[in-house]
């Protein structure tokens, strides 16, 4: 008995369409999941001048002892110099937003007027991309030149952070920032004795992208293989 070709069977077309639809749904869910993890400036609680907290660890990468030490250092620094510095960690930036844009938006949100901005500085770390920015008011610039601020953020903090030590990176940044703002000699960035070798490990962002791609590829393969297996089974009956 001749059987009709299975490839054009309505049931097979329906199965293929269902697998492709599932792939699209999973892509959407992965995208939504990434957006849900992102941190917006309005999720950062407001602060009051002269009062704690000096450290807001929404990225959840700092130990309690590190937070306590940084809070004490930054509070003492504010009392001795009048310059208030706060450290903020976040889990993830919104899509298309850079760490510098986020830091400036947060700075403007916390300190909306020029009077509010006076003697204020904010350092923000995105723990997903390990990027960091230090924003300071114009009247802080004489004590903290732009080049020094960049070095504190991009060298003093980030060198230990890129080696996996968030606690050490922010503690070192707090120590150097305290010395500079107090008028003491700048200890400078950490000395790198051994040249760093580029890591062969993928970043978390690359890993997430590859995972989503792998899911889609698997589903597309299933959308092709399942009808073929069904066809051969059907022919064997």
CSV table of C-alpha atoms in Angstrom, one decimal:
chain,number,residue,atom,x,y,z
A,1,UNK,CA,0.0,0.0,0.0
A,2,UNK,CA,1.4,3.3,-1.0
A,3,UNK,CA,1.6,5.9,1.7
A,4,UNK,CA,1.4,9.6,1.0
A,5,UNK,CA,4.7,11.5,1.5
A,6,UNK,CA,5.0,12.5,5.2
A,7,UNK,CA,6.9,15.8,4.6
A,8,UNK,CA,3.9,17.6,3.4
A,9,UNK,CA,1.5,16.1,5.9
A,10,UNK,CA,-0.5,18.8,7.8
A,11,UNK,CA,0.5,17.2,11.2
A,12,UNK,CA,4.2,17.4,10.3
A,13,UNK,CA,3.9,21.0,9.2
A,14,UNK,CA,2.1,21.8,12.5
A,15,UNK,CA,4.8,20.1,14.5
A,16,UNK,CA,7.5,22.1,12.7
A,17,UNK,CA,5.6,25.3,13.2
A,18,UNK,CA,5.2,24.5,16.9
A,19,UNK,CA,9.0,23.9,17.4
A,20,UNK,CA,9.9,27.2,15.6
A,21,UNK,CA,7.3,29.0,17.7
A,22,UNK,CA,8.8,27.5,20.9
A,23,UNK,CA,12.3,28.7,19.8
A,24,UNK,CA,10.9,32.3,19.3
A,25,UNK,CA,9.2,32.2,22.7
A,26,UNK,CA,12.5,31.1,24.4
A,27,UNK,CA,14.4,33.9,22.7
A,28,UNK,CA,11.9,36.4,24.0
A,29,UNK,CA,12.0,34.9,27.5
A,30,UNK,CA,15.8,35.1,27.6
A,31,UNK,CA,15.6,38.8,26.5
A,32,UNK,CA,13.0,39.6,29.1
A,33,UNK,CA,15.1,37.8,31.7
A,34,UNK,CA,18.1,40.0,30.9
A,35,UNK,CA,16.0,43.1,31.1
A,36,UNK,CA,14.6,42.1,34.4
A,37,UNK,CA,18.1,41.8,35.9
A,38,UNK,CA,19.0,45.3,34.7
A,39,UNK,CA,19.2,48.1,37.2
A,40,UNK,CA,17.8,51.5,36.6
A,41,UNK,CA,18.8,54.7,38.4
A,42,UNK,CA,15.3,54.9,40.0
A,43,UNK,CA,16.0,51.6,41.7
A,44,UNK,CA,18.8,53.1,43.7
A,45,UNK,CA,17.5,54.5,47.0
A,46,UNK,CA,18.0,58.2,47.7
A,47,UNK,CA,20.7,59.5,50.0
A,48,UNK,CA,20.8,62.3,52.6
A,49,UNK,CA,23.8,64.6,52.7
A,50,UNK,CA,26.1,63.8,55.7
A,51,UNK,CA,24.4,60.5,56.4
A,52,UNK,CA,25.0,56.8,55.7
A,53,UNK,CA,24.8,54.7,53.7
A,54,UNK,CA,28.1,55.5,52.0
A,55,UNK,CA,28.1,52.1,50.3
A,56,UNK,CA,25.1,50.7,48.4
A,57,UNK,CA,25.9,47.1,47.3
A,58,UNK,CA,23.0,46.2,45.0
A,59,UNK,CA,25.4,44.0,43.0
A,60,UNK,CA,25.9,41.9,46.1
A,61,UNK,CA,29.6,41.4,45.6
A,62,UNK,CA,31.0,43.0,48.8
A,63,UNK,CA,31.3,41.2,52.2
A,64,UNK,CA,29.9,42.7,55.3
A,65,UNK,CA,33.3,43.5,56.6
A,66,UNK,CA,34.2,45.3,53.4
A,67,UNK,CA,31.0,47.4,53.5
A,68,UNK,CA,31.6,48.2,57.1
A,69,UNK,CA,35.2,49.3,56.5
A,70,UNK,CA,34.3,51.4,53.4
A,71,UNK,CA,31.4,53.0,55.3
A,72,UNK,CA,33.7,54.1,58.1
A,73,UNK,CA,36.4,55.3,55.7
A,74,UNK,CA,34.1,57.4,53.6
A,75,UNK,CA,32.3,58.8,56.6
A,76,UNK,CA,35.6,59.8,58.2
A,77,UNK,CA,36.6,61.3,54.8
A,78,UNK,CA,33.4,63.4,54.6
A,79,UNK,CA,33.9,64.7,58.2
A,80,UNK,CA,37.6,65.6,57.7
A,81,UNK,CA,37.4,67.1,54.2
A,82,UNK,CA,33.7,68.0,53.6
A,83,UNK,CA,33.7,65.9,50.4
A,84,UNK,CA,31.1,63.2,50.5
A,85,UNK,CA,31.9,60.1,48.4
A,86,UNK,CA,29.6,57.2,47.9
A,87,UNK,CA,30.2,53.8,46.3
A,88,UNK,CA,27.5,51.9,44.4
A,89,UNK,CA,27.5,48.5,42.9
A,90,UNK,CA,24.7,47.3,40.5
A,91,UNK,CA,23.9,43.9,38.9
A,92,UNK,CA,23.4,44.9,35.3
A,93,UNK,CA,23.1,48.0,33.1
A,94,UNK,CA,20.0,48.6,31.0
A,95,UNK,CA,20.6,47.7,27.3
A,96,UNK,CA,22.5,50.5,25.5
A,97,UNK,CA,23.4,52.4,28.7
A,98,UNK,CA,27.1,52.9,29.5
A,99,UNK,CA,28.5,53.0,33.0
A,100,UNK,CA,29.4,56.6,32.6
A,101,UNK,CA,25.8,57.5,31.5
A,102,UNK,CA,24.4,55.6,34.5
A,103,UNK,CA,26.8,57.3,36.9
A,104,UNK,CA,25.9,60.8,35.7
A,105,UNK,CA,22.2,60.1,35.7
A,106,UNK,CA,22.5,58.8,39.3
A,107,UNK,CA,24.6,61.8,40.3
A,108,UNK,CA,21.9,64.1,38.8
A,109,UNK,CA,19.1,62.2,40.5
A,110,UNK,CA,20.7,62.3,43.9
A,111,UNK,CA,21.9,65.9,43.6
A,112,UNK,CA,19.5,67.8,41.2
A,113,UNK,CA,20.8,71.3,41.8
A,114,UNK,CA,24.2,72.8,41.6
A,115,UNK,CA,24.1,73.5,45.4
A,116,UNK,CA,23.2,69.8,46.0
A,117,UNK,CA,26.2,68.7,43.8
A,118,UNK,CA,28.7,70.7,45.8
A,119,UNK,CA,31.4,68.6,47.4
A,120,UNK,CA,29.9,65.3,46.2
A,121,UNK,CA,31.4,62.3,44.4
A,122,UNK,CA,29.9,59.0,43.3
A,123,UNK,CA,31.7,55.8,42.1
A,124,UNK,CA,29.5,53.2,40.4
A,125,UNK,CA,30.5,49.6,39.5
A,126,UNK,CA,28.5,47.4,37.1
A,127,UNK,CA,29.3,43.8,38.3
A,128,UNK,CA,28.0,42.3,35.0
A,129,UNK,CA,30.5,44.0,32.7
A,130,UNK,CA,33.1,44.9,35.4
A,131,UNK,CA,33.0,48.6,34.2
A,132,UNK,CA,33.3,51.5,36.6
A,133,UNK,CA,32.9,55.2,36.6
A,134,UNK,CA,33.7,58.0,39.1
A,135,UNK,CA,31.8,61.2,38.9
A,136,UNK,CA,32.6,64.3,41.0
A,137,UNK,CA,31.3,67.8,41.3
A,138,UNK,CA,33.3,70.7,39.7
A,139,UNK,CA,34.3,72.0,43.1
A,140,UNK,CA,35.9,68.6,43.9
A,141,UNK,CA,38.1,68.8,40.8
A,142,UNK,CA,40.9,70.8,42.4
A,143,UNK,CA,41.4,68.0,44.9
A,144,UNK,CA,40.6,65.2,42.5
A,145,UNK,CA,41.8,66.0,38.9
A,146,UNK,CA,40.0,64.2,36.1
A,147,UNK,CA,43.2,62.1,35.3
A,148,UNK,CA,43.5,61.0,38.9
A,149,UNK,CA,39.8,60.1,39.1
A,150,UNK,CA,40.1,58.0,35.9
A,151,UNK,CA,43.2,56.3,37.3
A,152,UNK,CA,41.4,55.4,40.6
A,153,UNK,CA,38.4,54.0,38.8
A,154,UNK,CA,40.1,52.2,35.8
A,155,UNK,CA,43.3,51.1,37.5
A,156,UNK,CA,43.2,51.1,41.3
A,157,UNK,CA,39.7,49.6,41.4
A,158,UNK,CA,39.5,47.6,38.2
A,159,UNK,CA,42.8,45.7,38.3
A,160,UNK,CA,41.9,43.7,41.4
A,161,UNK,CA,38.2,43.5,40.2
A,162,UNK,CA,39.2,41.9,36.9
A,163,UNK,CA,41.1,39.3,38.9
A,164,UNK,CA,37.9,38.5,40.7
A,165,UNK,CA,38.4,40.5,43.9
A,166,UNK,CA,35.6,43.1,44.2
A,167,UNK,CA,36.4,43.7,47.9
A,168,UNK,CA,40.0,44.4,47.3
A,169,UNK,CA,39.3,46.6,44.4
A,170,UNK,CA,36.9,48.9,46.2
A,171,UNK,CA,38.9,49.0,49.4
A,172,UNK,CA,42.0,50.0,47.4
A,173,UNK,CA,40.0,52.7,45.6
A,174,UNK,CA,38.7,54.0,48.9
A,175,UNK,CA,42.2,54.2,50.4
A,176,UNK,CA,43.6,56.0,47.4
A,177,UNK,CA,40.6,58.3,47.1
A,178,UNK,CA,40.9,59.1,50.8
A,179,UNK,CA,44.6,60.0,50.5
A,180,UNK,CA,44.1,62.2,47.4
A,181,UNK,CA,41.1,64.1,48.8
A,182,UNK,CA,42.9,64.6,52.1
A,183,UNK,CA,45.8,66.3,50.4
A,184,UNK,CA,48.2,63.5,51.0
A,185,UNK,CA,50.6,62.2,48.3
A,186,UNK,CA,48.9,60.2,45.7
A,187,UNK,CA,50.0,56.5,46.2
A,188,UNK,CA,49.3,55.9,42.5
A,189,UNK,CA,47.8,52.8,40.9
A,190,UNK,CA,48.9,49.3,41.8
A,191,UNK,CA,52.1,48.1,40.3
A,192,UNK,CA,51.7,45.2,37.9
A,193,UNK,CA,54.8,43.0,38.3
A,194,UNK,CA,53.8,40.3,35.8
A,195,UNK,CA,52.2,41.0,32.5
A,196,UNK,CA,48.6,39.9,32.4
A,197,UNK,CA,47.7,37.1,30.0
A,198,UNK,CA,44.5,37.5,28.1
A,199,UNK,CA,41.9,35.1,29.6
A,200,UNK,CA,40.7,32.3,27.4
A,201,UNK,CA,37.4,32.2,29.4
A,202,UNK,CA,34.4,33.8,28.0
A,203,UNK,CA,32.8,36.7,29.9
A,204,UNK,CA,29.5,36.3,31.6
A,205,UNK,CA,27.8,38.3,28.8
A,206,UNK,CA,29.3,36.2,26.1
A,207,UNK,CA,28.3,33.0,27.9
A,208,UNK,CA,24.7,34.2,28.2
A,209,UNK,CA,24.6,35.0,24.5
A,210,UNK,CA,26.0,31.6,23.6
A,211,UNK,CA,23.6,29.9,25.9
A,212,UNK,CA,20.6,31.6,24.2
A,213,UNK,CA,22.0,30.8,20.8
A,214,UNK,CA,22.6,27.1,21.7
A,215,UNK,CA,19.0,26.8,22.9
A,216,UNK,CA,17.7,28.1,19.6
A,217,UNK,CA,20.0,25.9,17.5
A,218,UNK,CA,18.9,22.8,19.5
A,219,UNK,CA,15.2,23.7,18.9
A,220,UNK,CA,15.8,24.2,15.2
A,221,UNK,CA,17.6,20.9,15.0
A,222,UNK,CA,14.7,19.2,16.8
A,223,UNK,CA,12.2,20.9,14.4
A,224,UNK,CA,14.1,19.1,11.6
A,225,UNK,CA,15.0,15.8,13.2
A,226,UNK,CA,11.6,15.0,14.8
A,227,UNK,CA,9.7,15.0,11.4
A,228,UNK,CA,12.4,12.9,9.9
A,229,UNK,CA,12.2,10.3,12.7
A,230,UNK,CA,8.5,10.3,12.5
A,231,UNK,CA,8.6,9.9,8.7
A,232,UNK,CA,10.8,6.8,9.0
A,233,UNK,CA,8.7,5.4,11.7
A,234,UNK,CA,5.6,6.0,9.6
A,235,UNK,CA,7.2,4.3,6.6
A,236,UNK,CA,8.2,1.3,8.7
A,237,UNK,CA,4.6,0.6,9.8
